[in-house]
Coordinates of C-alpha atoms in Angstrom, one line a residue:
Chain A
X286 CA -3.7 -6.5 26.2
X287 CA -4.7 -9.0 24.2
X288 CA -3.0 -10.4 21.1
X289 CA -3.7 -9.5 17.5
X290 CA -5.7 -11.6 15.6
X291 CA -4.2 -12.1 12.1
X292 CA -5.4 -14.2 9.3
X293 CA -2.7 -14.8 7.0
X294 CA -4.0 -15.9 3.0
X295 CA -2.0 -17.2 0.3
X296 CA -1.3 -20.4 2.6
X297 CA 0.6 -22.8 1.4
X298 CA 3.0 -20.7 -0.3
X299 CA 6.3 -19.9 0.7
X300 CA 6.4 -16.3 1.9
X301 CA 3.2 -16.3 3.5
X302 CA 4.0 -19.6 5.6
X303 CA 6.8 -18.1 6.5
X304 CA 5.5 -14.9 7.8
X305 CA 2.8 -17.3 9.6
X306 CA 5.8 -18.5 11.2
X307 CA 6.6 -15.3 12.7
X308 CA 3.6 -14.5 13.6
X309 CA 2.7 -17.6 15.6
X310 CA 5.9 -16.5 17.5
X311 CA 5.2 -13.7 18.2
X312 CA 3.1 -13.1 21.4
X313 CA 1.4 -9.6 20.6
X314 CA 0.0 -11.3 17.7
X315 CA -2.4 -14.6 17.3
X316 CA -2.5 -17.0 13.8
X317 CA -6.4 -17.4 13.8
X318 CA -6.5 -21.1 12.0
X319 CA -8.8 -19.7 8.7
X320 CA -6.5 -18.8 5.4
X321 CA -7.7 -17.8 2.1
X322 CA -6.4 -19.4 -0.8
X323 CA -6.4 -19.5 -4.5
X324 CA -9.0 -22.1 -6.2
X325 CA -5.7 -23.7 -7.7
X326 CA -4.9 -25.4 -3.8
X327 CA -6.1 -28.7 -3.8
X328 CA -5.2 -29.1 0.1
X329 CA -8.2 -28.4 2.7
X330 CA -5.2 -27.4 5.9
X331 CA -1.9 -26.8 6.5
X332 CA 0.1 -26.8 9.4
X333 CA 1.8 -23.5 10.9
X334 CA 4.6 -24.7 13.7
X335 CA 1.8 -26.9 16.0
X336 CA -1.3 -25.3 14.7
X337 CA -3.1 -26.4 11.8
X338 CA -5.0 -23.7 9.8
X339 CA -7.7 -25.0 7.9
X340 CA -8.0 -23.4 3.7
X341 CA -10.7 -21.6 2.7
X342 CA -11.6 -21.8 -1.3
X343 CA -12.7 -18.5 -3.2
X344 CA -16.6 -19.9 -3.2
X345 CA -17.1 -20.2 -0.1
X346 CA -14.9 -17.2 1.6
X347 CA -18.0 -15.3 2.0
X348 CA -19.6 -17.4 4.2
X349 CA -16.8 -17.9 6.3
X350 CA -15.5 -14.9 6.8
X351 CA -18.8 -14.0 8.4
X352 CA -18.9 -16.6 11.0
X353 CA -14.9 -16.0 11.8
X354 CA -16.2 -12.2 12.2
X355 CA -18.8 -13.2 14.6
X356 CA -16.0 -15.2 16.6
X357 CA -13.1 -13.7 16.4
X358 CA -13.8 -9.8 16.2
X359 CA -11.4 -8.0 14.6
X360 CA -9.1 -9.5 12.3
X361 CA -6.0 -8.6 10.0
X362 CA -5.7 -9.9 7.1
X363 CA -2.0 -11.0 5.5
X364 CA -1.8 -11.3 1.9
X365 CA 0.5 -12.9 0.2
X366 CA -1.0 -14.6 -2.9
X367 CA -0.6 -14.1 -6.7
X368 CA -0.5 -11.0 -8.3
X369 CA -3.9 -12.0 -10.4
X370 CA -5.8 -12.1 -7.3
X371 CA -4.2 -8.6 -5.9
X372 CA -7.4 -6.5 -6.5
X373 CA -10.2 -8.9 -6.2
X374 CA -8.6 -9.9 -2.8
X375 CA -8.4 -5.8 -1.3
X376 CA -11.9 -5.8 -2.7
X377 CA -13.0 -8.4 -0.3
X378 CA -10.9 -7.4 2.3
X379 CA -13.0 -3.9 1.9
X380 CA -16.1 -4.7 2.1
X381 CA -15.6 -6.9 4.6
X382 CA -14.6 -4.3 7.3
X383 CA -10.8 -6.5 7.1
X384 CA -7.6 -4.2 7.7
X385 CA -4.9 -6.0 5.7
X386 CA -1.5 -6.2 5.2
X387 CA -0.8 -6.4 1.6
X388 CA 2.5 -7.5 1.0
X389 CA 1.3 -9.1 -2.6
X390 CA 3.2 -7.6 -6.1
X391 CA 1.7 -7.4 -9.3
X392 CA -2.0 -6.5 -9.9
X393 CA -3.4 -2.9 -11.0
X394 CA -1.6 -0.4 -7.6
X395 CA -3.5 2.3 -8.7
X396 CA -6.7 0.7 -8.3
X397 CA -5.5 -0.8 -5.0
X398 CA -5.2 2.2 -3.5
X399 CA -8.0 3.7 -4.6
X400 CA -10.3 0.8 -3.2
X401 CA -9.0 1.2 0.1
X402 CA -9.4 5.2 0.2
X403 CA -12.6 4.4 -0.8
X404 CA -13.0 2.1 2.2
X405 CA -13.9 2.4 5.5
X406 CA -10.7 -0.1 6.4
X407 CA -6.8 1.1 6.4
X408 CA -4.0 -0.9 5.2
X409 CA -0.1 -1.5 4.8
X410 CA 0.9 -1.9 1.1
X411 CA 4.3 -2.8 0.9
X412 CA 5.8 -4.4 -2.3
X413 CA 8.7 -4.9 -0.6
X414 CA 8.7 -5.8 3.5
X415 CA 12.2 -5.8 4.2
X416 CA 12.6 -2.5 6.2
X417 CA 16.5 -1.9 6.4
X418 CA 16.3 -2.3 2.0
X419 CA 13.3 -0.1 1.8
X420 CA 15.3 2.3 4.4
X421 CA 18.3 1.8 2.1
X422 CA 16.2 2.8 -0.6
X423 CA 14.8 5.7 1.1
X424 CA 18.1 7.1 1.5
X425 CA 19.1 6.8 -1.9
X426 CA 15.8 8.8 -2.8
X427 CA 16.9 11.8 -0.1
X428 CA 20.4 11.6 -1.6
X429 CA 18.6 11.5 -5.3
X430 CA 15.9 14.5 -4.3
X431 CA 18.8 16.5 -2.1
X432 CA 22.2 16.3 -4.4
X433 CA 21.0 16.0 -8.0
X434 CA 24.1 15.1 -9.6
X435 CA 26.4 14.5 -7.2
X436 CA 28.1 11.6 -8.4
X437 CA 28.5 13.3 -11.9
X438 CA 31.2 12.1 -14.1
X439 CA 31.2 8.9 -12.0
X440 CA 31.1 5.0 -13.8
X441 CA 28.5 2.9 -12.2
X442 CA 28.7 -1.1 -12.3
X443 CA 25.4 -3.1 -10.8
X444 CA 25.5 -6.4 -10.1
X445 CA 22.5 -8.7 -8.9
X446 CA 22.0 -12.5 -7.6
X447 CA 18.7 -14.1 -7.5
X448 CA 17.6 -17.7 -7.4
X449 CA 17.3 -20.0 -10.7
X450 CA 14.0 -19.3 -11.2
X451 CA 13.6 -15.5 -10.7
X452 CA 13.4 -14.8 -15.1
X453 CA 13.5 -10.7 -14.5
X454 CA 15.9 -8.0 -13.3
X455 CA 15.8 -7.3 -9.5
X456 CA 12.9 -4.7 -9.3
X457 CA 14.9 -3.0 -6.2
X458 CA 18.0 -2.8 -8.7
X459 CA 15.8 -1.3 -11.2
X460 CA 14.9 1.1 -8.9
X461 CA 18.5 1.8 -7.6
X462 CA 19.6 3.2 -11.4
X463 CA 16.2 5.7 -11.6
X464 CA 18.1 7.2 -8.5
X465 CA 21.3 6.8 -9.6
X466 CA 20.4 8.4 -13.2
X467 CA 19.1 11.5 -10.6
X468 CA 22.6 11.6 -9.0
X469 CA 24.6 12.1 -12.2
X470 CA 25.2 9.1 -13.9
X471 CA 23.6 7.9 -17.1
X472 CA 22.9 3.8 -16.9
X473 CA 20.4 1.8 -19.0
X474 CA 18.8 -0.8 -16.8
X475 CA 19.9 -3.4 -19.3
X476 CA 23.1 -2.9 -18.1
X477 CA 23.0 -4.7 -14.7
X478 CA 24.7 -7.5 -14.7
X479 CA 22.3 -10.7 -13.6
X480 CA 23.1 -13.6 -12.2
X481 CA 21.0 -16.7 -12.1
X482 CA 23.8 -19.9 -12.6
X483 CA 24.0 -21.8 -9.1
X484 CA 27.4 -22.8 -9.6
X485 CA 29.0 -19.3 -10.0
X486 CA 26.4 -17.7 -7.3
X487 CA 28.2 -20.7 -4.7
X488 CA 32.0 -20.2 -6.4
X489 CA 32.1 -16.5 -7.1
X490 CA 29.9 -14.7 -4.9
X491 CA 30.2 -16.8 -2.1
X492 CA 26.1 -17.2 -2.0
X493 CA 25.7 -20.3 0.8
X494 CA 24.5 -23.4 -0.6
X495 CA 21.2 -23.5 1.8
X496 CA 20.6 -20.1 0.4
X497 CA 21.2 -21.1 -3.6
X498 CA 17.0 -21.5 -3.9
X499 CA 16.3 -18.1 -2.7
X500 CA 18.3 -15.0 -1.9
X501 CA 18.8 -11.8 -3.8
X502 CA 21.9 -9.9 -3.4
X503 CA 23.3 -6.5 -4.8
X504 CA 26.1 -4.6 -5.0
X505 CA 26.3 -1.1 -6.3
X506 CA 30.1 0.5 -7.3
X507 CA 31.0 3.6 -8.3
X508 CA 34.5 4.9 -9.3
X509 CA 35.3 8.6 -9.9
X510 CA 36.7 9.5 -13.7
X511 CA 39.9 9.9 -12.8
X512 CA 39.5 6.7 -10.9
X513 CA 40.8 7.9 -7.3
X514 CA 37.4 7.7 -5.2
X515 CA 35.2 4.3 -5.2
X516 CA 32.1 4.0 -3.2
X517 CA 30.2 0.6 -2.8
X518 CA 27.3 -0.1 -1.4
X519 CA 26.0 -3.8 -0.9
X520 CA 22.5 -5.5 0.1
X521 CA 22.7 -8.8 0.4
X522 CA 19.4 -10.4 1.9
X523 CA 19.2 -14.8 2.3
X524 CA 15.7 -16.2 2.8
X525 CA 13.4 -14.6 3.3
X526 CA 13.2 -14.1 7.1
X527 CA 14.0 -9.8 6.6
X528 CA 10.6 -10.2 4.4
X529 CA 8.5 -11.7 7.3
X530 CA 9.9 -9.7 10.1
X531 CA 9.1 -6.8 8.2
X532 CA 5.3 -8.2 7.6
X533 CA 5.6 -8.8 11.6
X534 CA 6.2 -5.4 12.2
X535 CA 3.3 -3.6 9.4
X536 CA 0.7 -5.9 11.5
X537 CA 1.5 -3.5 14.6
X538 CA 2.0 -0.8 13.3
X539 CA -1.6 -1.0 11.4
X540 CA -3.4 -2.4 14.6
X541 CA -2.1 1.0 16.0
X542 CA -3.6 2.7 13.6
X543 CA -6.9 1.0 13.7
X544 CA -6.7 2.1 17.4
X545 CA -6.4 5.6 16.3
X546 CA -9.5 4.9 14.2
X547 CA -7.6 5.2 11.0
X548 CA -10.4 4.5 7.6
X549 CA -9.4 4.6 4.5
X550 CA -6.2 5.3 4.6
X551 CA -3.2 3.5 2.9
X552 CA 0.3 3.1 4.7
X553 CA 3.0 2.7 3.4
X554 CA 6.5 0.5 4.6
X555 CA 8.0 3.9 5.4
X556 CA 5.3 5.1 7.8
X557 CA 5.7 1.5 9.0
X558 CA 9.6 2.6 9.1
X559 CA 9.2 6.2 10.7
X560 CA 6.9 4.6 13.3
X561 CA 4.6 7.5 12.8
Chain B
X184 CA 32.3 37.0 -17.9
X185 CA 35.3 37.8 -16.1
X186 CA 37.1 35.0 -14.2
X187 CA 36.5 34.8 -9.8
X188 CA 39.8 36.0 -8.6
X189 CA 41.0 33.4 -6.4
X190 CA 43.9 33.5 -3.4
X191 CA 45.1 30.1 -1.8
X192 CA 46.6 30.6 1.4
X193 CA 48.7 28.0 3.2
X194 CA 51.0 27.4 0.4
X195 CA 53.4 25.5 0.2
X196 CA 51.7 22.6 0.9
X197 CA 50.0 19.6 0.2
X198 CA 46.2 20.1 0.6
X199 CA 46.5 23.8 -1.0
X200 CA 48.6 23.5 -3.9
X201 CA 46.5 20.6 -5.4
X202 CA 43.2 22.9 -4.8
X203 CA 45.7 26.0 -6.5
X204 CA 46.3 23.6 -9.2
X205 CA 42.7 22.7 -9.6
X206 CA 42.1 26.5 -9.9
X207 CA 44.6 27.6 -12.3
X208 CA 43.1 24.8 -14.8
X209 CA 39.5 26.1 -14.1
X210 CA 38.3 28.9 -16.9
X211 CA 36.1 30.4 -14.8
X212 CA 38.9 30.8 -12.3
X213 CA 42.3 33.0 -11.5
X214 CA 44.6 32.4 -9.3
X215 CA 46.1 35.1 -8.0
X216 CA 50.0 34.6 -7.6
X217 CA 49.8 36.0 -3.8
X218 CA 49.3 33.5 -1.0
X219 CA 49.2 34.1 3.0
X220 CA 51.6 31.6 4.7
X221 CA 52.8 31.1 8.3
X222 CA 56.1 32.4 10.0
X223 CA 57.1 29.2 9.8
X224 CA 57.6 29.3 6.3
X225 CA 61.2 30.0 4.5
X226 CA 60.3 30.5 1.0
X227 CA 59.2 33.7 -0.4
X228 CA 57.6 32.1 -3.8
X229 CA 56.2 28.9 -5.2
X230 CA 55.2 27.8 -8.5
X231 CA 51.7 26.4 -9.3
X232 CA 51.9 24.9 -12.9
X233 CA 53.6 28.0 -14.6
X234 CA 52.7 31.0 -11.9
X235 CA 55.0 31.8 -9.2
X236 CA 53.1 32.7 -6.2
X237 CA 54.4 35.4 -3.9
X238 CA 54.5 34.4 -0.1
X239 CA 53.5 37.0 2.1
X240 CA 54.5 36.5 5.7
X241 CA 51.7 37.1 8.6
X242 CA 53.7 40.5 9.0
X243 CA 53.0 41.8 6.2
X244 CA 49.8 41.0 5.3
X245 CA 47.8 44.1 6.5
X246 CA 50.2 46.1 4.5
X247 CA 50.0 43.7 0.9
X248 CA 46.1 42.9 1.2
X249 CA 45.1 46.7 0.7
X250 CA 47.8 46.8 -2.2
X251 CA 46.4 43.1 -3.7
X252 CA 42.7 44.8 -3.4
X253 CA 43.1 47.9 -5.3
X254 CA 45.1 46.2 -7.7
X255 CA 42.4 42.8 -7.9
X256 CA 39.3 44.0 -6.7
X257 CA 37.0 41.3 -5.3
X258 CA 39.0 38.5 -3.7
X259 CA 37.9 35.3 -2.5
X260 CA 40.5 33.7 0.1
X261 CA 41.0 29.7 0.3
X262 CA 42.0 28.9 3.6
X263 CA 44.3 25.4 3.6
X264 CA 46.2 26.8 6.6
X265 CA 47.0 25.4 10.0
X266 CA 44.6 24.5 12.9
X267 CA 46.4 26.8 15.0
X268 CA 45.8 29.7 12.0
X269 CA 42.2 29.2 11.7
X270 CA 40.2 31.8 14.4
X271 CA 43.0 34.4 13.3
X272 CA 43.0 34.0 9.4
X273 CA 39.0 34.3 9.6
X274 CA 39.2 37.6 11.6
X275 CA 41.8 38.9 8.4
X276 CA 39.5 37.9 5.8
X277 CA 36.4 39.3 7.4
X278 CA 37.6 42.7 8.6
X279 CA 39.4 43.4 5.3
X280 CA 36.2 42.1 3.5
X281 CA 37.8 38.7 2.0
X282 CA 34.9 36.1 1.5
X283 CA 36.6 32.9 2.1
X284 CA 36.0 29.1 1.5
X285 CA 37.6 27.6 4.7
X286 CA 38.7 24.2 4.2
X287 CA 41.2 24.0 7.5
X288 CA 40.2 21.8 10.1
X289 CA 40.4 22.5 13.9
X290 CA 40.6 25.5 16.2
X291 CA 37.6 27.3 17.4
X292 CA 34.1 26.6 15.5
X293 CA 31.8 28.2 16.6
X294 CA 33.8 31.3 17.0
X295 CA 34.6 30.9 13.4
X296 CA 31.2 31.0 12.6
X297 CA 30.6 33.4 14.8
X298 CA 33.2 36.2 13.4
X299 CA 31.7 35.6 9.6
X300 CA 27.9 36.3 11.2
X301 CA 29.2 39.5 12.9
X302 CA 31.1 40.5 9.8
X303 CA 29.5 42.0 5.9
X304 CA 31.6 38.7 4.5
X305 CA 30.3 35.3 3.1
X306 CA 32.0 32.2 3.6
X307 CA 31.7 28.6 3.0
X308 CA 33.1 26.6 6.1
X309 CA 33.8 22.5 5.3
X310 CA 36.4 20.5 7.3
X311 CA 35.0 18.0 4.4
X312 CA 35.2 19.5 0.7
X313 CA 35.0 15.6 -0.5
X314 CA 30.8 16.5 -2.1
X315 CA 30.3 12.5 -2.0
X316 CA 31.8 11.9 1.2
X317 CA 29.8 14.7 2.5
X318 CA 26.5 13.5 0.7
X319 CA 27.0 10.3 1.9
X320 CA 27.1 11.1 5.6
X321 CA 24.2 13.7 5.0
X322 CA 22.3 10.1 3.8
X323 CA 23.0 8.6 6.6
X324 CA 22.5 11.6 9.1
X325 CA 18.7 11.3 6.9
X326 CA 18.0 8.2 7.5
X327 CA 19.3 8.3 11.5
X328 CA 16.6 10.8 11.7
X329 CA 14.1 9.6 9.5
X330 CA 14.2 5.8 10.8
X331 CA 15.7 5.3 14.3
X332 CA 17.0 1.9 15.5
X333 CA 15.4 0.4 11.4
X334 CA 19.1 -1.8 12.2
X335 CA 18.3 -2.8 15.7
X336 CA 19.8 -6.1 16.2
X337 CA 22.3 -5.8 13.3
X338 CA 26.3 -6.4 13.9
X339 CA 28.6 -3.9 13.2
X340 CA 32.2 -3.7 12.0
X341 CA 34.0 -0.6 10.6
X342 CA 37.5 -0.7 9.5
X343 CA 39.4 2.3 8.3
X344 CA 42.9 2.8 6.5
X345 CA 45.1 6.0 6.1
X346 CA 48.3 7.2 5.6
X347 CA 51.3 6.7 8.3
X348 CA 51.4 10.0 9.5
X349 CA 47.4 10.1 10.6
X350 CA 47.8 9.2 14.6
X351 CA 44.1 9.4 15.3
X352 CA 41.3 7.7 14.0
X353 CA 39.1 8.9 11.1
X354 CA 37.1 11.9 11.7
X355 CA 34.4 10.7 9.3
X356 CA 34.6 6.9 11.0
X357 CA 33.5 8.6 14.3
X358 CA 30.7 10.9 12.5
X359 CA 29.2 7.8 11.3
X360 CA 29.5 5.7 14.4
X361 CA 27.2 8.5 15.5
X362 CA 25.1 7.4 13.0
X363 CA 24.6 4.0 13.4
X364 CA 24.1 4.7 17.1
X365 CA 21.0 6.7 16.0
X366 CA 20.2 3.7 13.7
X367 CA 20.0 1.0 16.6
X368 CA 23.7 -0.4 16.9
X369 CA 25.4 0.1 19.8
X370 CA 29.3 0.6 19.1
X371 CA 31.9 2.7 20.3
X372 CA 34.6 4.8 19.1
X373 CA 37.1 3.1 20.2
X374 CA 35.8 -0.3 18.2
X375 CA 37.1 0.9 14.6
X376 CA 39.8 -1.2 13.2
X377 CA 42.3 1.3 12.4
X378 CA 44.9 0.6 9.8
X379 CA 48.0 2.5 9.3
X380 CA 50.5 -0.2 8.7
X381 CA 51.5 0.5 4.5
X382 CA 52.3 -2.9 4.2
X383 CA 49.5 -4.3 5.3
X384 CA 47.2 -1.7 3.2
X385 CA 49.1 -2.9 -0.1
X386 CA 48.9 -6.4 0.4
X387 CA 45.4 -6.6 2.2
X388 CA 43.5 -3.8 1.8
X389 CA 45.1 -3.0 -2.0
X390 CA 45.4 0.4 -1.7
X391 CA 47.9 1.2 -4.7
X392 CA 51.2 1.7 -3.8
X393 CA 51.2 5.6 -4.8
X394 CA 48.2 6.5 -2.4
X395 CA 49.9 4.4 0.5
X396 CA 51.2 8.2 1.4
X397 CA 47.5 9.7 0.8
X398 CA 44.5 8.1 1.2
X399 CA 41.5 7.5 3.6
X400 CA 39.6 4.3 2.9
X401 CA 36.2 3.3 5.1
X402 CA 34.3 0.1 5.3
X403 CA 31.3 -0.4 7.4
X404 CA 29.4 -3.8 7.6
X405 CA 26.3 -4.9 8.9
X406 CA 24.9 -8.0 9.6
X407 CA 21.4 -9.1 11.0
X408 CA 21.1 -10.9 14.2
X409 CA 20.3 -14.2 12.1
X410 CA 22.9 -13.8 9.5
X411 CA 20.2 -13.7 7.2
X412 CA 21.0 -9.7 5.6
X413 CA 24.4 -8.1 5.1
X414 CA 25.3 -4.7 4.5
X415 CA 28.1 -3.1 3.2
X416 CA 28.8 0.9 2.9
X417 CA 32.4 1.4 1.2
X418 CA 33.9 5.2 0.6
X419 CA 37.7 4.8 -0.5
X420 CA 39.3 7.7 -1.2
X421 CA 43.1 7.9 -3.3
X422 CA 44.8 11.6 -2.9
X423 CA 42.8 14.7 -2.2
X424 CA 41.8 15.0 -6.0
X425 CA 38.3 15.0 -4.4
X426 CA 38.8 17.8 -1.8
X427 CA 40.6 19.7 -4.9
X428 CA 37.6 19.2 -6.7
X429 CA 34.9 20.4 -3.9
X430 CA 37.0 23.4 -2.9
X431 CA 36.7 24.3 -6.9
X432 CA 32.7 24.2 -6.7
X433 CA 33.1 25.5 -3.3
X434 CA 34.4 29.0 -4.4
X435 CA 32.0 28.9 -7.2
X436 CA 29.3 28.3 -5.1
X437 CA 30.2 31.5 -3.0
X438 CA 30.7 33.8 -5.7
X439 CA 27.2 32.8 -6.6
X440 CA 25.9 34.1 -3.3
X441 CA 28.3 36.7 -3.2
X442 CA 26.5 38.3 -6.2
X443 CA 23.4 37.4 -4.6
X444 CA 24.4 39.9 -2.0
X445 CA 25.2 37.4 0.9
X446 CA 26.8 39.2 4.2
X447 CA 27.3 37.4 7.7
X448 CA 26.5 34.2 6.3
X449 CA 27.8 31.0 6.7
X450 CA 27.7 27.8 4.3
X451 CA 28.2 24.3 4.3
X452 CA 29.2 21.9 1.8
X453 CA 25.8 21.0 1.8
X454 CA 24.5 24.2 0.7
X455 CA 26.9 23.9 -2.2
X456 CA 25.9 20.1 -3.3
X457 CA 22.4 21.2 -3.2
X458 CA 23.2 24.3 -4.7
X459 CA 20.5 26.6 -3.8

C-alpha cells in the first residue's frame, strides 16, 4: 500500500512541527515537503528530522497547491495555525478537493462545519487531539448524561498547571465543571484554582523542569459531606507528544474514510476514538 | 404519604445496623422492629437508635412473617445476611411476597435472579450499594466498550488497602482490571498491590486511624509508554456510610417500581442511580 501523503501547515510552529515529526516516522504516512503558512513567517523552509519542507505564503498558495495536486495526488492537509486563519484555511482546503485534519482552536466552529458539510471533502475537527483526555472526557459526559446527580452533596476542588504563558483557564477544566455541575455539585468555573508560577509548578506539583515551558496538568477531588468517601481523578499530559500521536492517528482514520468515499462529512476525535 | 415499611435482616451486625440506622433517620422510612437472623445468633433483640428490634430465628419465620404482614401490610425486606443465607432468604421473601433490596454478597446469582423472575416480587440486587463506586465502574465499563485499547501502551499500577480481616483482594480491584484489559493494558489479577498491614495504611497510605477497622481505598495509575501522560483514578472509601446511604435510595427506588406494578423483576444499582 502506499503511504499517505500529508501536508502539514502552520510550519514553523510548535505543535505542528511536532506532529510533522510524527508523521515523518511513521511509515503509513509520507511529509510531502509543501506547508502553508501565515504571511507573518519570514522563513522560505524549515527542516522536519532530514527533510526540508519548503513554506508556502498565502498569495501564492493557489498556485501551488495546483501543481502539488498534479504531483502528488491525493493529499491531507494538517492544520495547525492561528485561530484567525481557522475558516479562511477550511475554505481553501474545500474548494481545493483537500481532506484535512483540523486540529486548529479558535475561529467561528459553526461555520467550520458547515463549510465542510457543504463540501465535497471530509474532515477530522478536533480541538483537542489527545485521545485518552478526550476519552476521559467522554466518560465524564456518559457518567454526566447516565447519573444526573450522583455525586450530590459532594465538595469539589479543581486544580490546573499550565505553562507561564497560557493567560486563560484550562478549556478541558472548564469543561470538566459543566459535567460535574450535571453530576450534583454546584462550582463556578472561577473557582479552579490556576497555576502558572514555575517555581511552585517544579516545588509543589512536582511538574519536571524540561516540561516547566509546556505541560497542562489536572486534578479533580471530590469528598462526600460527611467527609468519608474521596474520589480523585488526575490528567496530567507533558509536551505535547499525546497531541501529535493523536493528530497521527485522525490522518488514518480520515484516509479510511476517504476510502469509503466519505464527502462532506465532519469527524469528530471520538469517531477517531471508536474507530468506526 | 405514609412512610415504606422497612425490615433489616441480618441483624446484629455491622453492614445492617448502619443501613437500619440510616432508615430509622429517613422520614419517608419505618423500620420495623422485626428482623430475620441466623441460628447462629444468641440474642433475641437489638436496639437501633431507640427501637428494640425483635430477632426471629430461621424457625420461626414462616410462622412470624404471616403475623408481621397482617399486622404491617406491604413489607420491603433488606437482606445484609450471610453468603451462605442468600439463595434461601430470596426464596422466603419471594414466596411470602416480600420485595427485597439484596445487598449480601455471594452464593448463587444467577439462581437468585432467577427465583425473583419466576416469582410476582420485585427486588433490587447490588453486591455494590456504594452509587459512586458503582457509577464509576459503569464509566469505565463505557468507555471499555466505547474505546477499546484508547490506553494501549500505557503502564499500569493499582494498589488497594482494607481492613485486617479482608483475606482476598478487592472485588472492585478485579472488576476494573477487567476494564483496563478491555482498554489496552494487559495486567493481571494477581498484580494488585494489596495492603492490609494497619500500620502501614496510617502512616503511608493515611487512612485515619478510626477507619483502619473499615475501609476500602483504590488507586489506579497510568502512564504512557513515553512518560509523557499520567493518569490517576482514586475511590477511597471510610466506613460503609456510603453503602448505608445507597441501600436508603435503594429501597426507595423499589417502592417506586413497586407502585409501578413491578413483578419478576430484577434491578441493579444502576437502575436506581439513573432512576428510571
Amino acid at each position: 500500500m502506499n503511504p499517505i501523503k500529508v501536508m502539514v501547515n502552520g510550519l514553523p510552529g510548535n505543535m505542528s512541527t511536532q506532529a510533522a515529526e510524527h508523521i515523518v516516522e511513521d511509515s503509513g504516512l509520507e511529509l510531502i515537503p509543501y506547508a502553508l503558512t501565515g504571511p507573518e513567517i519570514e522563513a522560505t523552509e524549515t527542516k522536519i528530522g532530514p527533510e526540508v519542507v519548503r513554506l508556502i505564503k498565502p498569495e501564492e498558495r493557489q498556485q501551488m497547491i495546483e501543481s502539488i495536486k498534479g504531483a502528488e495526488g491525493m493529499v491531507i492537509c494538517v492544520d495547525y495555525t492561528h485561530p484567525s486563519a481557522v475558516n479562511d484555511n477550511a475554505s481553501f482546503y474545500c474548494e481545493n478537493g483537500l481532506p484535512f485534519v483540523m486540529g486548529t482552536t479558535g475561529g467561528d466552529r459553526t461555520n467550520l462545519v458547515e463549510t465542510v458539510a457543504k463540501s465535497d471533502i471530509a474532515a477530522v475537527i478536533a480541538p483537542n487531539m489527545g485521545k485518552q483526555i478526550v476519552a476521559f472526557q467522554a466518560m465524564m459526559e456518559y457518567a454526566a448524561e447516565t447519573f444526573p446527580d450522583v455525586f450530590k452533596g459532594y465538595g469539589l476542588e479543581v486544580k490546573e498547571s499550565h505553562q507561564q504563558g497560557k493567560a486563560d483557564t484550562s478549556g478541558t477544566a472548564k469543561a470538566m465543571i459543566g459535567y460535574f455541575n450535571r453530576l450534583g455539585i454546584p462550582f463556578a468555573k472561577d473557582q479552579i484554582r490556576m497555576e502558572r508560577d514555575p517555581e511552585v509548578q517544579r516545588s509543589e506539583w512536582g511538574v519536571p523542569q524540561e516540561y516547566l515551558s509546556g505541560h497542562g496538568w489536572h486534578t479533580y477531588s471530590l469528598l462526600s459531606e460527611d467527609n468519608t468517601v474521596f474520589f480523585q481523578f488526575t490528567h496530567n499530559v507533558n509536551g505535547r507528544d499525546i497531541y501529535a500521536k493523536g493528530t497521527v492517528d485522525a490522518i488514518h482514520y480520515l484516509a479510511q474514510k476517504i476510502d469509503q468515499a466519505a464527502k462532506g462529512r465532519v469527524f469528530t476525535m471520538i469517531d477517531v476514538l471508536k474507530g468506526t
